[in-house]
Amino acid sequence: MKNFKFFIKYLKPYKGRITMSMIYVVISTIFSLFSVTMIVPFLGLLFDTRKMVDAPVPFSFSSDAIVTNFYYVLSEIIRNEGKIMALVVICIIIVILFLLKNIAIFLSQYYLAPVRNGIIQDMRQALYDKILDMPIHYFGKERKGDIMSKMNNDVNEIEFSIIRSLDLIFKSPINLIFFLAALIYISPILTLFVVVLLPLSGLAIGAIGTRLKMHSLKGQQKLGYLMAIIEETLGGIRVIKAFGAEGKVNKGFKEAGTEYTKIMNNVTRRQMLASPLSEFMGVLSLTLVMGFGGYLVLSGSGLSSDTFIGYLIVFTQILAPAKAISSAYYYVLKGLASIERVETILQAQNTIVEIENAKAINSFNHSIEFKIKEFRYDKDPILQDISLKIEKGKTVAIVGQSGSGKTTMVDLLPRFYDVTDGDILIDGIPVRELKMNDLRALIGYVNQEPILFNDSILNNIAFGIENPDFDKVVDAAKVANADEFIVKREDGYYNNVGDRGSRLSGGQRQRISIARAVMKNPPILILDEATSALDTESERQVQTALGNLMKNRTSIIIAHRLSTIVHADEIIVMNKGRIVERGKHEELIALDGYYNKLHNMQMFK
């Protein structure tokens, strides 16, 4: 029940509404109980099995006093108006009680509706908050499709399986308790027989439900795998078509889909078994009660025929909540499997945390220092013995073969990762000691693959800025050499860029990305191979924009094309996670080492 405890915490903010709902459930149950027990005096009148009551007893909340006074009122109606009128009165009372019962049921569900919808909203928000809070390396370990499945399909399963069962979870036990109390009052001996039967029915239902959660968990995991395949297919559709791999990826998806279908068939069959099984167990219990109760009536054991019939009517009212509880049990088990998957996200530990009493920083004044003894993701070190100081206003380029640690090193500056051993300092303060938002506000990014959002050009340029000034957005676009193509598009700056900027060319996307960095106006700029994926004409336009962007800023450039960084103040050459050479372009060429080798390889391509 650990997973259910996790769910309970989402109920706490709604305890007031839940309390009101349960109050109305109790009221509806009382009305239902009284409307059903009206059958007993009706039968007593019809068959003359009850003696007339000649005088009332003092009023009290005891059942004996209420029953005696009620029979006195009926007796008075029979004496004065006749049995037909008494029968009409009972029928009217039953109708009124049923009306009040259904009004109370509506009110209980009225208060429960915001609980059902609010919990799902809270859970989705908690998941989204967690996703935004988690460090970059978390998303390298987890499949995006599986994360999406947990946030969408698993939450929907929780809504369908558990949230929709809330009224059953709250209502059915209360109904069961009240009706069972009535049965005990009517016939303790017969009720003892019932109390033995009901747990046996529960054991039969529980035996089938034990494997339901396990199968549901497997099903949700497989669905997450399917979502991951879909996400990868959408992201790599060009490659799939270019290599004629449609058949291969389709075969993999079909196999995973077939396996998922088999698992869900087992889940559905077990779930669908709940209703007929509980109904059969109910009928079996009713038959046994009829047999034992009939024996008590015929043997003269103090149970009258009309009381026995009334007992059976009340007992049939127990079957509905008992059946509802068994159905809710199956749904909850199925939902708990999804809670377990959702919990893997919410319980994930974020190792990149802001320390208590972190220091505020609003400007960059002197230098950035990398003093990294070692950094590792898991076991093997990625970076070792990195010592680098970047003065304010300088441009430093980092080059090296793929996998040499260039991007990893730069990602340590905004604390996308934390150094395993060593420090990175801004103006002499370790970045671990700075407020996270302040630190990242100092840094602007332009990546190799420009990441745009399915929104207008204006909102992409002013990303993260509330109520941006339109003129400043235009100024940023002009600096990025982007205004010219923007104004030619339909709706101009309000033109939607499409999914991931699909309606723009590569060079246009990159210039929008540069305009976004200009709009942020950071003192520190990181360019991660910002032109390596562009054609010659686009590269020329983007380089012009980058030149404008880098003016009066401290820039760190991760470069693939050495021709773009020949004028850097210092070039750092990396190999296997270490700095192997450093200096200006001419100095490194003269060394005739790693850099010269890279330079020659590009010159003679």
CSV table of C-alpha atoms in Angstrom, one decimal, residues 306-580:
chain,number,residue,atom,x,y,z
A,306,ASP,CA,-42.3,-10.3,7.5
A,307,THR,CA,-39.1,-9.5,9.4
A,308,PHE,CA,-37.3,-12.2,7.4
A,309,ILE,CA,-38.6,-10.7,4.1
A,310,GLY,CA,-37.5,-7.2,5.3
A,311,TYR,CA,-34.1,-8.7,6.2
A,312,LEU,CA,-33.7,-10.1,2.7
A,313,ILE,CA,-34.6,-6.7,1.2
A,314,VAL,CA,-32.0,-5.0,3.3
A,315,PHE,CA,-29.5,-7.7,2.5
A,316,THR,CA,-29.9,-7.1,-1.2
A,317,GLN,CA,-28.9,-3.5,-0.6
A,318,ILE,CA,-25.6,-4.8,0.8
A,319,LEU,CA,-24.8,-6.7,-2.4
A,320,ALA,CA,-24.6,-3.5,-4.5
A,321,PRO,CA,-21.9,-1.8,-2.4
A,322,ALA,CA,-20.1,-5.1,-1.9
A,323,LYS,CA,-20.0,-5.5,-5.7
A,324,ALA,CA,-18.9,-1.9,-6.1
A,325,ILE,CA,-16.1,-2.4,-3.6
A,326,SER,CA,-14.8,-5.5,-5.5
A,327,SER,CA,-14.9,-3.6,-8.8
A,328,ALA,CA,-13.2,-0.6,-7.2
A,329,TYR,CA,-10.6,-3.0,-5.8
A,330,TYR,CA,-9.7,-4.2,-9.3
A,331,TYR,CA,-9.6,-0.7,-10.7
A,332,VAL,CA,-7.4,0.5,-7.8
A,333,LEU,CA,-5.0,-2.4,-8.3
A,334,LYS,CA,-4.7,-1.4,-12.0
A,335,GLY,CA,-4.2,2.2,-11.1
A,336,LEU,CA,-1.5,1.5,-8.5
A,337,ALA,CA,0.7,0.1,-11.3
A,338,SER,CA,0.5,3.5,-13.0
A,339,ILE,CA,1.1,5.3,-9.7
A,340,GLU,CA,4.3,3.2,-9.3
A,341,ARG,CA,5.5,4.4,-12.7
A,342,VAL,CA,4.6,8.1,-12.0
A,343,GLU,CA,6.4,7.9,-8.7
A,344,THR,CA,9.6,6.9,-10.4
A,345,ILE,CA,9.7,10.5,-11.8
A,346,LEU,CA,8.5,12.3,-8.7
A,347,GLN,CA,10.9,10.4,-6.5
A,348,ALA,CA,13.9,10.9,-8.7
A,349,GLN,CA,16.7,12.7,-7.0
A,350,ASN,CA,18.0,16.0,-8.4
A,351,THR,CA,21.7,16.2,-7.6
A,352,ILE,CA,22.1,19.7,-9.0
A,353,VAL,CA,20.6,21.7,-6.1
A,354,GLU,CA,21.0,25.2,-4.9
A,355,ILE,CA,22.8,25.4,-1.5
A,356,GLU,CA,21.2,27.1,1.5
A,357,ASN,CA,21.9,30.8,1.6
A,358,ALA,CA,23.2,30.8,-1.9
A,359,LYS,CA,24.8,34.1,-3.0
A,360,ALA,CA,23.1,36.5,-5.5
A,361,ILE,CA,25.1,37.6,-8.5
A,362,ASN,CA,23.8,40.2,-10.9
A,363,SER,CA,26.9,41.0,-13.0
A,364,PHE,CA,30.1,39.6,-14.4
A,365,ASN,CA,33.1,41.7,-13.7
A,366,HIS,CA,36.4,39.9,-13.9
A,367,SER,CA,36.9,36.3,-15.0
A,368,ILE,CA,35.8,32.7,-15.3
A,369,GLU,CA,38.1,30.0,-14.0
A,370,PHE,CA,37.9,26.3,-14.6
A,371,LYS,CA,39.8,24.3,-11.9
A,372,ILE,CA,38.6,20.8,-12.7
A,373,LYS,CA,40.6,17.9,-11.2
A,374,GLU,CA,38.1,15.4,-12.5
A,375,PHE,CA,34.5,15.0,-13.8
A,376,ARG,CA,32.7,11.8,-14.5
A,377,TYR,CA,29.2,10.7,-15.4
A,378,ASP,CA,29.4,7.2,-14.0
A,379,LYS,CA,32.6,5.3,-13.5
A,380,ASP,CA,35.0,6.5,-16.3
A,381,PRO,CA,36.3,10.1,-16.0
A,382,ILE,CA,35.3,12.4,-18.9
A,383,LEU,CA,37.4,15.4,-17.9
A,384,GLN,CA,40.7,15.6,-16.1
A,385,ASP,CA,43.2,18.3,-15.0
A,386,ILE,CA,41.4,21.2,-16.7
A,387,SER,CA,42.9,24.6,-15.7
A,388,LEU,CA,41.6,27.6,-17.7
A,389,LYS,CA,41.1,31.3,-16.9
A,390,ILE,CA,38.9,33.4,-19.2
A,391,GLU,CA,39.2,37.2,-18.7
A,392,LYS,CA,36.1,39.4,-19.1
A,393,GLY,CA,35.7,40.5,-22.7
A,394,LYS,CA,37.9,37.8,-24.2
A,395,THR,CA,37.0,35.2,-26.8
A,396,VAL,CA,38.1,31.6,-26.1
A,397,ALA,CA,37.6,28.8,-28.6
A,398,ILE,CA,37.6,25.1,-27.7
A,399,VAL,CA,38.4,22.6,-30.4
A,400,GLY,CA,39.0,18.9,-30.5
A,401,GLN,CA,37.8,15.6,-32.0
A,402,SER,CA,34.3,14.4,-31.2
A,403,GLY,CA,34.1,13.0,-27.7
A,404,SER,CA,37.1,15.0,-26.4
A,405,GLY,CA,34.9,16.6,-23.7
A,406,LYS,CA,34.3,20.1,-25.3
A,407,THR,CA,30.6,20.4,-24.7
A,408,THR,CA,30.7,18.6,-21.4
A,409,MET,CA,33.3,21.1,-20.1
A,410,VAL,CA,31.2,24.1,-21.1
A,411,ASP,CA,28.0,22.5,-19.7
A,412,LEU,CA,29.6,22.6,-16.2
A,413,LEU,CA,29.6,26.4,-16.2
A,414,PRO,CA,25.8,26.9,-15.9
A,415,ARG,CA,25.6,23.8,-13.7
A,416,PHE,CA,23.9,21.5,-16.1
A,417,TYR,CA,26.3,19.1,-14.3
A,418,ASP,CA,28.4,19.5,-11.2
A,419,VAL,CA,32.2,18.9,-11.1
A,420,THR,CA,33.1,15.7,-9.4
A,421,ASP,CA,36.4,17.1,-8.1
A,422,GLY,CA,37.3,20.7,-8.4
A,423,ASP,CA,35.5,24.0,-8.9
A,424,ILE,CA,34.4,26.5,-11.5
A,425,LEU,CA,34.5,30.1,-10.4
A,426,ILE,CA,32.9,33.3,-11.6
A,427,ASP,CA,34.6,36.4,-10.2
A,428,GLY,CA,36.3,34.1,-7.7
A,429,ILE,CA,33.0,32.6,-6.4
A,430,PRO,CA,32.4,28.9,-7.0
A,431,VAL,CA,29.3,28.4,-9.1
A,432,ARG,CA,27.9,25.9,-6.6
A,433,GLU,CA,27.6,28.8,-4.1
A,434,LEU,CA,25.6,31.0,-6.5
A,435,LYS,CA,21.8,31.2,-6.9
A,436,MET,CA,21.0,29.1,-9.9
A,437,ASN,CA,18.7,31.5,-11.7
A,438,ASP,CA,21.2,34.4,-11.2
A,439,LEU,CA,24.1,32.2,-12.6
A,440,ARG,CA,22.1,31.2,-15.7
A,441,ALA,CA,20.9,34.7,-16.3
A,442,LEU,CA,24.5,35.7,-16.9
A,443,ILE,CA,24.9,33.1,-19.7
A,444,GLY,CA,23.5,33.1,-23.3
A,445,TYR,CA,23.5,30.0,-25.5
A,446,VAL,CA,23.5,29.5,-29.2
A,447,ASN,CA,23.5,25.7,-30.0
A,448,GLN,CA,24.5,23.7,-33.1
A,449,GLU,CA,20.8,22.7,-33.4
A,450,PRO,CA,18.7,25.7,-32.8
A,451,ILE,CA,15.8,24.8,-30.5
A,452,LEU,CA,12.6,26.8,-31.4
A,453,PHE,CA,9.2,26.3,-29.9
A,454,ASN,CA,5.9,26.0,-31.8
A,455,ASP,CA,5.0,29.6,-31.3
A,456,SER,CA,5.4,33.0,-33.0
A,457,ILE,CA,8.8,34.4,-34.0
A,458,LEU,CA,8.3,37.2,-31.5
A,459,ASN,CA,7.7,34.8,-28.6
A,460,ASN,CA,10.7,32.7,-29.6
A,461,ILE,CA,13.0,35.7,-29.7
A,462,ALA,CA,11.6,37.0,-26.4
A,463,PHE,CA,11.5,33.5,-24.8
A,464,GLY,CA,11.4,33.7,-21.0
A,465,ILE,CA,10.5,37.4,-21.0
A,466,GLU,CA,7.1,38.6,-19.7
A,467,ASN,CA,5.4,41.3,-21.8
A,468,PRO,CA,8.4,41.9,-24.1
A,469,ASP,CA,8.9,45.3,-25.8
A,470,PHE,CA,8.2,44.9,-29.5
A,471,ASP,CA,10.8,47.4,-30.5
A,472,LYS,CA,13.5,45.6,-28.5
A,473,VAL,CA,12.6,42.3,-30.2
A,474,VAL,CA,13.0,44.0,-33.6
A,475,ASP,CA,16.3,45.5,-32.5
A,476,ALA,CA,17.5,42.0,-31.4
A,477,ALA,CA,16.4,40.5,-34.8
A,478,LYS,CA,18.4,43.3,-36.6
A,479,VAL,CA,21.5,42.5,-34.7
A,480,ALA,CA,21.0,38.8,-35.5
A,481,ASN,CA,20.6,39.7,-39.2
A,482,ALA,CA,17.1,38.2,-39.1
A,483,ASP,CA,14.8,41.2,-39.5
A,484,GLU,CA,15.0,41.1,-43.3
A,485,PHE,CA,13.5,37.7,-43.7
A,486,ILE,CA,11.1,38.0,-40.8
A,487,VAL,CA,9.2,41.1,-42.2
A,488,LYS,CA,8.8,39.3,-45.6
A,489,ARG,CA,6.8,36.5,-43.9
A,490,GLU,CA,3.1,36.5,-43.5
A,491,ASP,CA,2.2,38.2,-40.2
A,492,GLY,CA,5.9,39.1,-39.8
A,493,TYR,CA,7.0,38.7,-36.2
A,494,TYR,CA,3.7,37.0,-35.3
A,495,ASN,CA,4.3,34.2,-37.9
A,496,ASN,CA,4.3,30.8,-36.3
A,497,VAL,CA,7.6,28.9,-36.8
A,498,GLY,CA,6.0,25.4,-36.7
A,499,ASP,CA,7.1,22.4,-34.7
A,500,ARG,CA,10.8,22.9,-33.7
A,501,GLY,CA,10.9,25.7,-36.3
A,502,SER,CA,10.1,23.4,-39.3
A,503,ARG,CA,8.7,26.3,-41.3
A,504,LEU,CA,12.1,28.0,-41.4
A,505,SER,CA,15.4,27.1,-43.0
A,506,GLY,CA,18.4,26.1,-41.0
A,507,GLY,CA,20.0,29.5,-41.3
A,508,GLN,CA,16.8,31.3,-40.4
A,509,ARG,CA,16.3,29.1,-37.3
A,510,GLN,CA,19.9,29.8,-36.2
A,511,ARG,CA,19.5,33.5,-36.6
A,512,ILE,CA,16.3,33.4,-34.6
A,513,SER,CA,18.3,31.6,-31.9
A,514,ILE,CA,21.0,34.3,-32.0
A,515,ALA,CA,18.3,37.0,-31.8
A,516,ARG,CA,17.0,35.2,-28.6
A,517,ALA,CA,20.5,35.4,-27.1
A,518,VAL,CA,20.7,39.1,-28.1
A,519,MET,CA,17.4,39.8,-26.4
A,520,LYS,CA,18.6,38.2,-23.2
A,521,ASN,CA,21.7,40.4,-23.4
A,522,PRO,CA,24.0,38.2,-21.3
A,523,PRO,CA,27.6,39.2,-20.4
A,524,ILE,CA,28.8,35.6,-21.1
A,525,LEU,CA,28.1,33.9,-24.4
A,526,ILE,CA,28.5,30.2,-25.3
A,527,LEU,CA,28.4,29.2,-28.9
A,528,ASP,CA,28.3,25.4,-29.4
A,529,GLU,CA,29.2,24.7,-33.0
A,530,ALA,CA,26.7,27.3,-34.0
A,531,THR,CA,27.5,27.2,-37.8
A,532,SER,CA,28.7,23.7,-38.4
A,533,ALA,CA,25.4,22.4,-39.8
A,534,LEU,CA,24.8,25.3,-42.2
A,535,ASP,CA,25.5,25.8,-45.9
A,536,THR,CA,28.0,28.4,-47.1
A,537,GLU,CA,25.5,31.2,-47.6
A,538,SER,CA,23.7,30.6,-44.4
A,539,GLU,CA,27.0,30.4,-42.5
A,540,ARG,CA,28.1,33.7,-43.9
A,541,GLN,CA,24.8,35.4,-42.7
A,542,VAL,CA,25.0,33.7,-39.3
A,543,GLN,CA,28.7,34.5,-38.8
A,544,THR,CA,27.8,38.2,-39.4
A,545,ALA,CA,25.1,37.9,-36.8
A,546,LEU,CA,27.4,36.1,-34.4
A,547,GLY,CA,30.0,38.9,-34.9
A,548,ASN,CA,27.4,41.4,-33.8
A,549,LEU,CA,26.3,39.3,-30.9
A,550,MET,CA,29.9,38.8,-29.5
A,551,LYS,CA,30.7,42.5,-29.3
A,552,ASN,CA,31.6,43.5,-25.8
A,553,ARG,CA,30.9,40.0,-24.4
A,554,THR,CA,32.9,37.2,-23.0
A,555,SER,CA,32.6,34.4,-25.5
A,556,ILE,CA,33.3,30.7,-25.3
A,557,ILE,CA,33.1,29.1,-28.7
A,558,ILE,CA,33.0,25.3,-29.3
A,559,ALA,CA,34.1,25.1,-32.9
A,560,HIS,CA,34.2,22.4,-35.5
A,561,ARG,CA,35.3,24.6,-38.4
A,562,LEU,CA,38.7,26.1,-37.4
A,563,SER,CA,38.3,28.9,-40.0
A,564,THR,CA,35.6,30.5,-37.7
A,565,ILE,CA,37.9,30.9,-34.7
A,566,VAL,CA,41.3,32.0,-36.1
A,567,HIS,CA,40.8,35.4,-34.5
A,568,ALA,CA,40.0,34.1,-31.0
A,569,ASP,CA,42.1,35.5,-28.1
A,570,GLU,CA,43.0,31.9,-27.1
A,571,ILE,CA,42.3,28.5,-28.6
A,572,ILE,CA,42.1,25.5,-26.3
A,573,VAL,CA,42.7,22.1,-27.9
A,574,MET,CA,41.2,19.1,-26.1
A,575,ASN,CA,41.9,15.4,-26.5
A,576,LYS,CA,40.4,12.6,-24.4
A,577,GLY,CA,39.1,15.0,-21.7
A,578,ARG,CA,42.4,16.9,-21.2
A,579,ILE,CA,43.8,20.2,-22.5
A,580,VAL,CA,46.7,19.2,-24.7
